[in-house]
Amino acid sequence: MRQWTIIFAIIATTAAWAEPPVLSSWRTEDDFYARFGSNRNVELVAALLADKDFAIRENAVMDLGDMGNFTAIEHIRKAAGDENTIVRAAAALAASKYPADRAGDIVTSLLADPDMTVTLAALRGVRMLTLESATADVAKLVASD
């Protein structure tokens, strides 16, 4: 049985090496995001935010962050209010991939989340965006018990 596991692992690894990188088929990274971050694709991924499985919602919001399409920001904002801690933390990280003037308020609002996981993700987002506007919110966190 162990031999089969090793054989399958080798086959899977070999198959992964044989696949050409997706980005190499596009002239530039901008071409890649222009194709995969289209408004239609944003809406398709955003529809997954209504799924009952939190892992689906978490991956959807992270994908929205990677798309680089500003129409995704409102969907990330919606995910920031999700009932699940992991989805809210993912929303903080996804929002931090956009310019601070467009999505910084999402990150800042999640600093006040009662769950420490979300707060830490939001702090990471503040650092990634260098959000000077969040200085007072971060000071409150440091001063609180």
PDB file of N, CA and C in Angstrom, residues 13-112:
ATOM      1  N   THR A  13       3.624  14.686  -8.857  1.00  0.00           N
ATOM      2  CA  THR A  13       4.695  15.676  -8.906  1.00  0.00           C
ATOM      3  C   THR A  13       5.195  15.868 -10.331  1.00  0.00           C
ATOM      4  N   THR A  14       5.358  14.759 -11.050  1.00  0.00           N
ATOM      5  CA  THR A  14       5.817  14.833 -12.430  1.00  0.00           C
ATOM      6  C   THR A  14       4.809  15.587 -13.286  1.00  0.00           C
ATOM      7  N   ALA A  15       3.536  15.330 -13.074  1.00  0.00           N
ATOM      8  CA  ALA A  15       2.504  16.024 -13.846  1.00  0.00           C
ATOM      9  C   ALA A  15       2.540  17.521 -13.571  1.00  0.00           C
ATOM     10  N   ALA A  16       2.785  17.897 -12.333  1.00  0.00           N
ATOM     11  CA  ALA A  16       2.849  19.318 -11.993  1.00  0.00           C
ATOM     12  C   ALA A  16       4.041  19.985 -12.672  1.00  0.00           C
ATOM     13  N   TRP A  17       5.162  19.279 -12.762  1.00  0.00           N
ATOM     14  CA  TRP A  17       6.338  19.844 -13.429  1.00  0.00           C
ATOM     15  C   TRP A  17       6.110  19.989 -14.926  1.00  0.00           C
ATOM     16  N   ALA A  18       5.335  19.081 -15.491  1.00  0.00           N
ATOM     17  CA  ALA A  18       5.113  19.081 -16.931  1.00  0.00           C
ATOM     18  C   ALA A  18       4.189  20.210 -17.378  1.00  0.00           C
ATOM     19  N   GLU A  19       3.381  20.738 -16.454  1.00  0.00           N
ATOM     20  CA  GLU A  19       2.461  21.806 -16.811  1.00  0.00           C
ATOM     21  C   GLU A  19       3.220  23.109 -17.019  1.00  0.00           C
ATOM     22  N   PRO A  20       2.964  23.778 -18.121  1.00  0.00           N
ATOM     23  CA  PRO A  20       3.631  25.075 -18.320  1.00  0.00           C
ATOM     24  C   PRO A  20       3.037  26.108 -17.380  1.00  0.00           C
ATOM     25  N   PRO A  21       3.806  27.058 -16.922  1.00  0.00           N
ATOM     26  CA  PRO A  21       3.260  28.104 -16.067  1.00  0.00           C
ATOM     27  C   PRO A  21       2.180  28.890 -16.810  1.00  0.00           C
ATOM     28  N   VAL A  22       1.100  29.175 -16.126  1.00  0.00           N
ATOM     29  CA  VAL A  22      -0.022  29.877 -16.750  1.00  0.00           C
ATOM     30  C   VAL A  22       0.409  31.240 -17.260  1.00  0.00           C
ATOM     31  N   LEU A  23       1.189  31.953 -16.464  1.00  0.00           N
ATOM     32  CA  LEU A  23       1.571  33.306 -16.856  1.00  0.00           C
ATOM     33  C   LEU A  23       2.432  33.346 -18.116  1.00  0.00           C
ATOM     34  N   SER A  24       3.148  32.259 -18.399  1.00  0.00           N
ATOM     35  CA  SER A  24       4.036  32.294 -19.556  1.00  0.00           C
ATOM     36  C   SER A  24       3.266  32.396 -20.871  1.00  0.00           C
ATOM     37  N   SER A  25       2.000  31.981 -20.868  1.00  0.00           N
ATOM     38  CA  SER A  25       1.222  32.065 -22.095  1.00  0.00           C
ATOM     39  C   SER A  25       0.664  33.465 -22.334  1.00  0.00           C
ATOM     40  N   TRP A  26       0.833  34.367 -21.379  1.00  0.00           N
ATOM     41  CA  TRP A  26       0.369  35.750 -21.515  1.00  0.00           C
ATOM     42  C   TRP A  26       1.584  36.644 -21.659  1.00  0.00           C
ATOM     43  N   ARG A  27       1.424  37.711 -22.414  1.00  0.00           N
ATOM     44  CA  ARG A  27       2.562  38.605 -22.650  1.00  0.00           C
ATOM     45  C   ARG A  27       3.058  39.258 -21.369  1.00  0.00           C
ATOM     46  N   THR A  28       2.127  39.731 -20.556  1.00  0.00           N
ATOM     47  CA  THR A  28       2.506  40.388 -19.305  1.00  0.00           C
ATOM     48  C   THR A  28       1.540  39.977 -18.210  1.00  0.00           C
ATOM     49  N   GLU A  29       1.893  40.280 -16.983  1.00  0.00           N
ATOM     50  CA  GLU A  29       1.005  40.002 -15.861  1.00  0.00           C
ATOM     51  C   GLU A  29      -0.290  40.808 -15.987  1.00  0.00           C
ATOM     52  N   ASP A  30      -0.206  42.020 -16.542  1.00  0.00           N
ATOM     53  CA  ASP A  30      -1.404  42.835 -16.749  1.00  0.00           C
ATOM     54  C   ASP A  30      -2.387  42.149 -17.695  1.00  0.00           C
ATOM     55  N   ASP A  31      -1.864  41.487 -18.737  1.00  0.00           N
ATOM     56  CA  ASP A  31      -2.731  40.747 -19.657  1.00  0.00           C
ATOM     57  C   ASP A  31      -3.460  39.626 -18.921  1.00  0.00           C
ATOM     58  N   PHE A  32      -2.725  38.957 -18.029  1.00  0.00           N
ATOM     59  CA  PHE A  32      -3.308  37.864 -17.250  1.00  0.00           C
ATOM     60  C   PHE A  32      -4.482  38.372 -16.414  1.00  0.00           C
ATOM     61  N   TYR A  33      -4.276  39.462 -15.657  1.00  0.00           N
ATOM     62  CA  TYR A  33      -5.337  39.973 -14.799  1.00  0.00           C
ATOM     63  C   TYR A  33      -6.462  40.626 -15.593  1.00  0.00           C
ATOM     64  N   ALA A  34      -6.130  41.187 -16.739  1.00  0.00           N
ATOM     65  CA  ALA A  34      -7.181  41.759 -17.577  1.00  0.00           C
ATOM     66  C   ALA A  34      -8.117  40.659 -18.054  1.00  0.00           C
ATOM     67  N   ARG A  35      -7.584  39.475 -18.250  1.00  0.00           N
ATOM     68  CA  ARG A  35      -8.407  38.354 -18.715  1.00  0.00           C
ATOM     69  C   ARG A  35      -9.148  37.690 -17.554  1.00  0.00           C
ATOM     70  N   PHE A  36      -8.440  37.364 -16.478  1.00  0.00           N
ATOM     71  CA  PHE A  36      -9.039  36.591 -15.395  1.00  0.00           C
ATOM     72  C   PHE A  36      -9.685  37.449 -14.321  1.00  0.00           C
ATOM     73  N   GLY A  37      -9.374  38.736 -14.289  1.00  0.00           N
ATOM     74  CA  GLY A  37      -9.985  39.616 -13.315  1.00  0.00           C
ATOM     75  C   GLY A  37     -11.105  40.445 -13.919  1.00  0.00           C
ATOM     76  N   SER A  38     -11.720  39.956 -14.992  1.00  0.00           N
ATOM     77  CA  SER A  38     -12.779  40.704 -15.651  1.00  0.00           C
ATOM     78  C   SER A  38     -13.999  40.839 -14.738  1.00  0.00           C
ATOM     79  N   ASN A  39     -14.862  41.779 -15.044  1.00  0.00           N
ATOM     80  CA  ASN A  39     -16.072  41.980 -14.233  1.00  0.00           C
ATOM     81  C   ASN A  39     -16.910  40.716 -14.170  1.00  0.00           C
ATOM     82  N   ARG A  40     -16.991  40.006 -15.269  1.00  0.00           N
ATOM     83  CA  ARG A  40     -17.775  38.767 -15.293  1.00  0.00           C
ATOM     84  C   ARG A  40     -17.189  37.750 -14.315  1.00  0.00           C
ATOM     85  N   ASN A  41     -15.865  37.605 -14.338  1.00  0.00           N
ATOM     86  CA  ASN A  41     -15.227  36.655 -13.431  1.00  0.00           C
ATOM     87  C   ASN A  41     -15.359  37.085 -11.976  1.00  0.00           C
ATOM     88  N   VAL A  42     -15.310  38.389 -11.738  1.00  0.00           N
ATOM     89  CA  VAL A  42     -15.520  38.881 -10.374  1.00  0.00           C
ATOM     90  C   VAL A  42     -16.903  38.468  -9.881  1.00  0.00           C
ATOM     91  N   GLU A  43     -17.908  38.636 -10.724  1.00  0.00           N
ATOM     92  CA  GLU A  43     -19.278  38.280 -10.333  1.00  0.00           C
ATOM     93  C   GLU A  43     -19.433  36.778 -10.121  1.00  0.00           C
ATOM     94  N   LEU A  44     -18.770  35.979 -10.946  1.00  0.00           N
ATOM     95  CA  LEU A  44     -18.838  34.521 -10.779  1.00  0.00           C
ATOM     96  C   LEU A  44     -18.229  34.094  -9.446  1.00  0.00           C
ATOM     97  N   VAL A  45     -17.079  34.656  -9.125  1.00  0.00           N
ATOM     98  CA  VAL A  45     -16.420  34.312  -7.857  1.00  0.00           C
ATOM     99  C   VAL A  45     -17.211  34.885  -6.677  1.00  0.00           C
ATOM    100  N   ALA A  46     -17.725  36.092  -6.829  1.00  0.00           N
ATOM    101  CA  ALA A  46     -18.486  36.726  -5.746  1.00  0.00           C
ATOM    102  C   ALA A  46     -19.739  35.924  -5.398  1.00  0.00           C
ATOM    103  N   ALA A  47     -20.307  35.236  -6.367  1.00  0.00           N
ATOM    104  CA  ALA A  47     -21.489  34.411  -6.097  1.00  0.00           C
ATOM    105  C   ALA A  47     -21.177  33.304  -5.093  1.00  0.00           C
ATOM    106  N   LEU A  48     -19.909  32.917  -5.015  1.00  0.00           N
ATOM    107  CA  LEU A  48     -19.507  31.878  -4.062  1.00  0.00           C
ATOM    108  C   LEU A  48     -19.521  32.377  -2.620  1.00  0.00           C
ATOM    109  N   LEU A  49     -19.598  33.681  -2.421  1.00  0.00           N
ATOM    110  CA  LEU A  49     -19.664  34.225  -1.059  1.00  0.00           C
ATOM    111  C   LEU A  49     -20.971  33.862  -0.366  1.00  0.00           C
ATOM    112  N   ALA A  50     -21.949  33.377  -1.118  1.00  0.00           N
ATOM    113  CA  ALA A  50     -23.228  32.961  -0.543  1.00  0.00           C
ATOM    114  C   ALA A  50     -23.249  31.473  -0.189  1.00  0.00           C
ATOM    115  N   ASP A  51     -22.164  30.765  -0.468  1.00  0.00           N
ATOM    116  CA  ASP A  51     -22.109  29.333  -0.183  1.00  0.00           C
ATOM    117  C   ASP A  51     -22.175  29.091   1.317  1.00  0.00           C
ATOM    118  N   LYS A  52     -22.756  27.965   1.715  1.00  0.00           N
ATOM    119  CA  LYS A  52     -22.877  27.663   3.149  1.00  0.00           C
ATOM    120  C   LYS A  52     -21.560  27.184   3.762  1.00  0.00           C
ATOM    121  N   ASP A  53     -20.638  26.725   2.931  1.00  0.00           N
ATOM    122  CA  ASP A  53     -19.342  26.238   3.411  1.00  0.00           C
ATOM    123  C   ASP A  53     -18.378  27.421   3.561  1.00  0.00           C
ATOM    124  N   PHE A  54     -17.888  27.616   4.776  1.00  0.00           N
ATOM    125  CA  PHE A  54     -17.010  28.765   5.023  1.00  0.00           C
ATOM    126  C   PHE A  54     -15.719  28.681   4.222  1.00  0.00           C
ATOM    127  N   ALA A  55     -15.224  27.478   3.946  1.00  0.00           N
ATOM    128  CA  ALA A  55     -13.973  27.333   3.188  1.00  0.00           C
ATOM    129  C   ALA A  55     -14.147  27.829   1.753  1.00  0.00           C
ATOM    130  N   ILE A  56     -15.314  27.609   1.186  1.00  0.00           N
ATOM    131  CA  ILE A  56     -15.610  28.121  -0.158  1.00  0.00           C
ATOM    132  C   ILE A  56     -15.618  29.648  -0.120  1.00  0.00           C
ATOM    133  N   ARG A  57     -16.271  30.204   0.914  1.00  0.00           N
ATOM    134  CA  ARG A  57     -16.336  31.668   1.029  1.00  0.00           C
ATOM    135  C   ARG A  57     -14.952  32.257   1.259  1.00  0.00           C
ATOM    136  N   GLU A  58     -14.141  31.595   2.075  1.00  0.00           N
ATOM    137  CA  GLU A  58     -12.777  32.071   2.338  1.00  0.00           C
ATOM    138  C   GLU A  58     -11.960  32.115   1.046  1.00  0.00           C
ATOM    139  N   ASN A  59     -12.000  31.039   0.279  1.00  0.00           N
ATOM    140  CA  ASN A  59     -11.245  31.000  -0.970  1.00  0.00           C
ATOM    141  C   ASN A  59     -11.771  32.003  -1.975  1.00  0.00           C
ATOM    142  N   ALA A  60     -13.079  32.193  -1.993  1.00  0.00           N
ATOM    143  CA  ALA A  60     -13.670  33.165  -2.912  1.00  0.00           C
ATOM    144  C   ALA A  60     -13.178  34.576  -2.603  1.00  0.00           C
ATOM    145  N   VAL A  61     -13.170  34.941  -1.330  1.00  0.00           N
ATOM    146  CA  VAL A  61     -12.745  36.303  -0.982  1.00  0.00           C
ATOM    147  C   VAL A  61     -11.247  36.484  -1.242  1.00  0.00           C
ATOM    148  N   MET A  62     -10.459  35.452  -1.022  1.00  0.00           N
ATOM    149  CA  MET A  62      -9.027  35.558  -1.333  1.00  0.00           C
ATOM    150  C   MET A  62      -8.812  35.707  -2.840  1.00  0.00           C
ATOM    151  N   ASP A  63      -9.606  34.976  -3.618  1.00  0.00           N
ATOM    152  CA  ASP A  63      -9.509  35.111  -5.072  1.00  0.00           C
ATOM    153  C   ASP A  63      -9.911  36.510  -5.523  1.00  0.00           C
ATOM    154  N   LEU A  64     -10.919  37.067  -4.895  1.00  0.00           N
ATOM    155  CA  LEU A  64     -11.333  38.436  -5.222  1.00  0.00           C
ATOM    156  C   LEU A  64     -10.192  39.418  -4.948  1.00  0.00           C
ATOM    157  N   GLY A  65      -9.447  39.161  -3.892  1.00  0.00           N
ATOM    158  CA  GLY A  65      -8.295  40.003  -3.588  1.00  0.00           C
ATOM    159  C   GLY A  65      -7.209  39.895  -4.637  1.00  0.00           C
ATOM    160  N   ASP A  66      -7.057  38.713  -5.215  1.00  0.00           N
ATOM    161  CA  ASP A  66      -6.012  38.496  -6.212  1.00  0.00           C
ATOM    162  C   ASP A  66      -6.382  38.992  -7.600  1.00  0.00           C
ATOM    163  N   MET A  67      -7.650  39.268  -7.838  1.00  0.00           N
ATOM    164  CA  MET A  67      -8.092  39.616  -9.191  1.00  0.00           C
ATOM    165  C   MET A  67      -7.631  40.995  -9.644  1.00  0.00           C
ATOM    166  N   GLY A  68      -7.418  41.891  -8.732  1.00  0.00           N
ATOM    167  CA  GLY A  68      -6.958  43.215  -9.121  1.00  0.00           C
ATOM    168  C   GLY A  68      -8.010  44.061  -9.817  1.00  0.00           C
ATOM    169  N   ASN A  69      -9.262  43.696  -9.677  1.00  0.00           N
ATOM    170  CA  ASN A  69     -10.353  44.433 -10.305  1.00  0.00           C
ATOM    171  C   ASN A  69     -11.098  45.193  -9.209  1.00  0.00           C
ATOM    172  N   PHE A  70     -11.190  46.493  -9.351  1.00  0.00           N
ATOM    173  CA  PHE A  70     -11.784  47.319  -8.291  1.00  0.00           C
ATOM    174  C   PHE A  70     -13.249  46.990  -8.006  1.00  0.00           C
ATOM    175  N   THR A  71     -13.948  46.369  -8.954  1.00  0.00           N
ATOM    176  CA  THR A  71     -15.341  45.996  -8.678  1.00  0.00           C
ATOM    177  C   THR A  71     -15.420  44.898  -7.620  1.00  0.00           C
ATOM    178  N   ALA A  72     -14.316  44.217  -7.362  1.00  0.00           N
ATOM    179  CA  ALA A  72     -14.294  43.164  -6.340  1.00  0.00           C
ATOM    180  C   ALA A  72     -14.318  43.744  -4.925  1.00  0.00           C
ATOM    181  N   ILE A  73     -13.956  45.002  -4.779  1.00  0.00           N
ATOM    182  CA  ILE A  73     -13.845  45.594  -3.441  1.00  0.00           C
ATOM    183  C   ILE A  73     -15.168  45.558  -2.693  1.00  0.00           C
ATOM    184  N   GLU A  74     -16.265  45.845  -3.351  1.00  0.00           N
ATOM    185  CA  GLU A  74     -17.567  45.818  -2.660  1.00  0.00           C
ATOM    186  C   GLU A  74     -17.918  44.415  -2.185  1.00  0.00           C
ATOM    187  N   HIS A  75     -17.509  43.413  -2.923  1.00  0.00           N
ATOM    188  CA  HIS A  75     -17.753  42.029  -2.500  1.00  0.00           C
ATOM    189  C   HIS A  75     -16.858  41.666  -1.307  1.00  0.00           C
ATOM    190  N   ILE A  76     -15.652  42.181  -1.310  1.00  0.00           N
ATOM    191  CA  ILE A  76     -14.752  41.964  -0.169  1.00  0.00           C
ATOM    192  C   ILE A  76     -15.329  42.667   1.066  1.00  0.00           C
ATOM    193  N   ARG A  77     -15.892  43.840   0.857  1.00  0.00           N
ATOM    194  CA  ARG A  77     -16.537  44.586   1.952  1.00  0.00           C
ATOM    195  C   ARG A  77     -17.677  43.754   2.555  1.00  0.00           C
ATOM    196  N   LYS A  78     -18.442  43.102   1.698  1.00  0.00           N
ATOM    197  CA  LYS A  78     -19.534  42.234   2.154  1.00  0.00           C
ATOM    198  C   LYS A  78     -18.974  41.063   2.971  1.00  0.00           C
ATOM    199  N   ALA A  79     -17.887  40.475   2.489  1.00  0.00           N
ATOM    200  CA  ALA A  79     -17.271  39.343   3.196  1.00  0.00           C
ATOM    201  C   ALA A  79     -16.708  39.759   4.548  1.00  0.00           C
ATOM    202  N   ALA A  80     -16.356  41.028   4.694  1.00  0.00           N
ATOM    203  CA  ALA A  80     -15.843  41.514   5.985  1.00  0.00           C
ATOM    204  C   ALA A  80     -16.905  41.438   7.072  1.00  0.00           C
ATOM    205  N   GLY A  81     -18.166  41.320   6.685  1.00  0.00           N
ATOM    206  CA  GLY A  81     -19.250  41.182   7.652  1.00  0.00           C
ATOM    207  C   GLY A  81     -19.735  39.752   7.803  1.00  0.00           C
ATOM    208  N   ASP A  82     -19.002  38.805   7.266  1.00  0.00           N
ATOM    209  CA  ASP A  82     -19.397  37.390   7.326  1.00  0.00           C
ATOM    210  C   ASP A  82     -19.442  36.909   8.771  1.00  0.00           C
ATOM    211  N   GLU A  83     -20.278  35.923   9.012  1.00  0.00           N
ATOM    212  CA  GLU A  83     -20.415  35.364  10.360  1.00  0.00           C
ATOM    213  C   GLU A  83     -19.190  34.557  10.778  1.00  0.00           C
ATOM    214  N   ASN A  84     -18.419  34.077   9.799  1.00  0.00           N
ATOM    215  CA  ASN A  84     -17.290  33.213  10.095  1.00  0.00           C
ATOM    216  C   ASN A  84     -15.998  34.021  10.257  1.00  0.00           C
ATOM    217  N   THR A  85     -15.269  33.706  11.296  1.00  0.00           N
ATOM    218  CA  THR A  85     -14.015  34.392  11.611  1.00  0.00           C
ATOM    219  C   THR A  85     -12.990  34.277  10.492  1.00  0.00           C
ATOM    220  N   ILE A  86     -12.848  33.088   9.939  1.00  0.00           N
ATOM    221  CA  ILE A  86     -11.838  32.847   8.915  1.00  0.00           C
ATOM    222  C   ILE A  86     -12.139  33.651   7.650  1.00  0.00           C
ATOM    223  N   VAL A  87     -13.412  33.765   7.309  1.00  0.00           N
ATOM    224  CA  VAL A  87     -13.801  34.546   6.128  1.00  0.00           C
ATOM    225  C   VAL A  87     -13.513  36.026   6.364  1.00  0.00           C
ATOM    226  N   ARG A  88     -13.795  36.518   7.571  1.00  0.00           N
ATOM    227  CA  ARG A  88     -13.512  37.930   7.867  1.00  0.00           C
ATOM    228  C   ARG A  88     -12.015  38.204   7.831  1.00  0.00           C
ATOM    229  N   ALA A  89     -11.212  37.272   8.355  1.00  0.00           N
ATOM    230  CA  ALA A  89      -9.755  37.435   8.312  1.00  0.00           C
ATOM    231  C   ALA A  89      -9.265  37.443   6.858  1.00  0.00           C
ATOM    232  N   ALA A  90      -9.826  36.576   6.042  1.00  0.00           N
ATOM    233  CA  ALA A  90      -9.468  36.540   4.621  1.00  0.00           C
ATOM    234  C   ALA A  90      -9.852  37.850   3.946  1.00  0.00           C
ATOM    235  N   ALA A  91     -10.968  38.435   4.353  1.00  0.00           N
ATOM    236  CA  ALA A  91     -11.403  39.718   3.784  1.00  0.00           C
ATOM    237  C   ALA A  91     -10.399  40.818   4.108  1.00  0.00           C
ATOM    238  N   ALA A  92      -9.847  40.798   5.312  1.00  0.00           N
ATOM    239  CA  ALA A  92      -8.842  41.798   5.689  1.00  0.00           C
ATOM    240  C   ALA A  92      -7.610  41.682   4.797  1.00  0.00           C
ATOM    241  N   LEU A  93      -7.171  40.458   4.566  1.00  0.00           N
ATOM    242  CA  LEU A  93      -5.990  40.247   3.729  1.00  0.00           C
ATOM    243  C   LEU A  93      -6.281  40.561   2.265  1.00  0.00           C
ATOM    244  N   ALA A  94      -7.473  40.199   1.800  1.00  0.00           N
ATOM    245  CA  ALA A  94      -7.848  40.482   0.411  1.00  0.00           C
ATOM    246  C   ALA A  94      -7.932  41.989   0.168  1.00  0.00           C
ATOM    247  N   ALA A  95      -8.513  42.702   1.109  1.00  0.00           N
ATOM    248  CA  ALA A  95      -8.644  44.160   0.968  1.00  0.00           C
ATOM    249  C   ALA A  95      -7.277  44.829   0.942  1.00  0.00           C
ATOM    250  N   SER A  96      -6.313  44.257   1.650  1.00  0.00           N
ATOM    251  CA  SER A  96      -4.987  44.877   1.715  1.00  0.00           C
ATOM    252  C   SER A  96      -4.213  44.747   0.401  1.00  0.00           C
ATOM    253  N   LYS A  97      -4.759  44.038  -0.565  1.00  0.00           N
ATOM    254  CA  LYS A  97      -4.112  43.915  -1.868  1.00  0.00           C
ATOM    255  C   LYS A  97      -4.541  45.026  -2.828  1.00  0.00           C
ATOM    256  N   TYR A  98      -5.447  45.868  -2.372  1.00  0.00           N
ATOM    257  CA  TYR A  98      -5.934  46.989  -3.179  1.00  0.00           C
ATOM    258  C   TYR A  98      -5.383  48.287  -2.598  1.00  0.00           C
ATOM    259  N   PRO A  99      -5.427  49.370  -3.341  1.00  0.00           N
ATOM    260  CA  PRO A  99      -4.921  50.646  -2.822  1.00  0.00           C
ATOM    261  C   PRO A  99      -5.664  51.075  -1.553  1.00  0.00           C
ATOM    262  N   ALA A 100      -4.933  51.696  -0.660  1.00  0.00           N
ATOM    263  CA  ALA A 100      -5.495  52.110   0.631  1.00  0.00           C
ATOM    264  C   ALA A 100      -6.674  53.053   0.479  1.00  0.00           C
ATOM    265  N   ASP A 101      -6.640  53.916  -0.514  1.00  0.00           N
ATOM    266  CA  ASP A 101      -7.739  54.872  -0.666  1.00  0.00           C
ATOM    267  C   ASP A 101      -9.038  54.206  -1.125  1.00  0.00           C
ATOM    268  N   ARG A 102      -8.954  52.980  -1.605  1.00  0.00           N
ATOM    269  CA  ARG A 102     -10.154  52.271  -2.052  1.00  0.00           C
ATOM    270  C   ARG A 102     -10.621  51.200  -1.068  1.00  0.00           C
ATOM    271  N   ALA A 103      -9.697  50.551  -0.392  1.00  0.00           N
ATOM    272  CA  ALA A 103     -10.084  49.429   0.475  1.00  0.00           C
ATOM    273  C   ALA A 103      -9.528  49.528   1.888  1.00  0.00           C
ATOM    274  N   GLY A 104      -8.815  50.588   2.192  1.00  0.00           N
ATOM    275  CA  GLY A 104      -8.228  50.734   3.526  1.00  0.00           C
ATOM    276  C   GLY A 104      -9.266  50.759   4.633  1.00  0.00           C
ATOM    277  N   ASP A 105     -10.460  51.303   4.342  1.00  0.00           N
ATOM    278  CA  ASP A 105     -11.501  51.356   5.369  1.00  0.00           C
ATOM    279  C   ASP A 105     -11.973  49.963   5.782  1.00  0.00           C
ATOM    280  N   ILE A 106     -11.904  49.002   4.867  1.00  0.00           N
ATOM    281  CA  ILE A 106     -12.286  47.626   5.214  1.00  0.00           C
ATOM    282  C   ILE A 106     -11.305  47.071   6.237  1.00  0.00           C
ATOM    283  N   VAL A 107     -10.032  47.261   5.959  1.00  0.00           N
ATOM    284  CA  VAL A 107      -8.987  46.776   6.867  1.00  0.00           C
ATOM    285  C   VAL A 107      -9.107  47.458   8.223  1.00  0.00           C
ATOM    286  N   THR A 108      -9.278  48.770   8.221  1.00  0.00           N
ATOM    287  CA  THR A 108      -9.380  49.532   9.469  1.00  0.00           C
ATOM    288  C   THR A 108     -10.591  49.096  10.281  1.00  0.00           C
ATOM    289  N   SER A 109     -11.722  48.855   9.624  1.00  0.00           N
ATOM    290  CA  SER A 109     -12.928  48.440  10.359  1.00  0.00           C
ATOM    291  C   SER A 109     -12.740  47.080  11.014  1.00  0.00           C
ATOM    292  N   LEU A 110     -11.953  46.216  10.399  1.00  0.00           N
ATOM    293  CA  LEU A 110     -11.742  44.883  10.971  1.00  0.00           C
ATOM    294  C   LEU A 110     -10.762  44.881  12.143  1.00  0.00           C
ATOM    295  N   LEU A 111     -10.080  45.998  12.382  1.00  0.00           N
ATOM    296  CA  LEU A 111      -9.236  46.098  13.578  1.00  0.00           C
ATOM    297  C   LEU A 111     -10.074  46.009  14.848  1.00  0.00           C
ATOM    298  N   ALA A 112     -11.343  46.398  14.756  1.00  0.00           N
ATOM    299  CA  ALA A 112     -12.230  46.388  15.917  1.00  0.00           C
ATOM    300  C   ALA A 112     -12.978  45.061  16.073  1.00  0.00           C
TER     301      ALA A 112
END
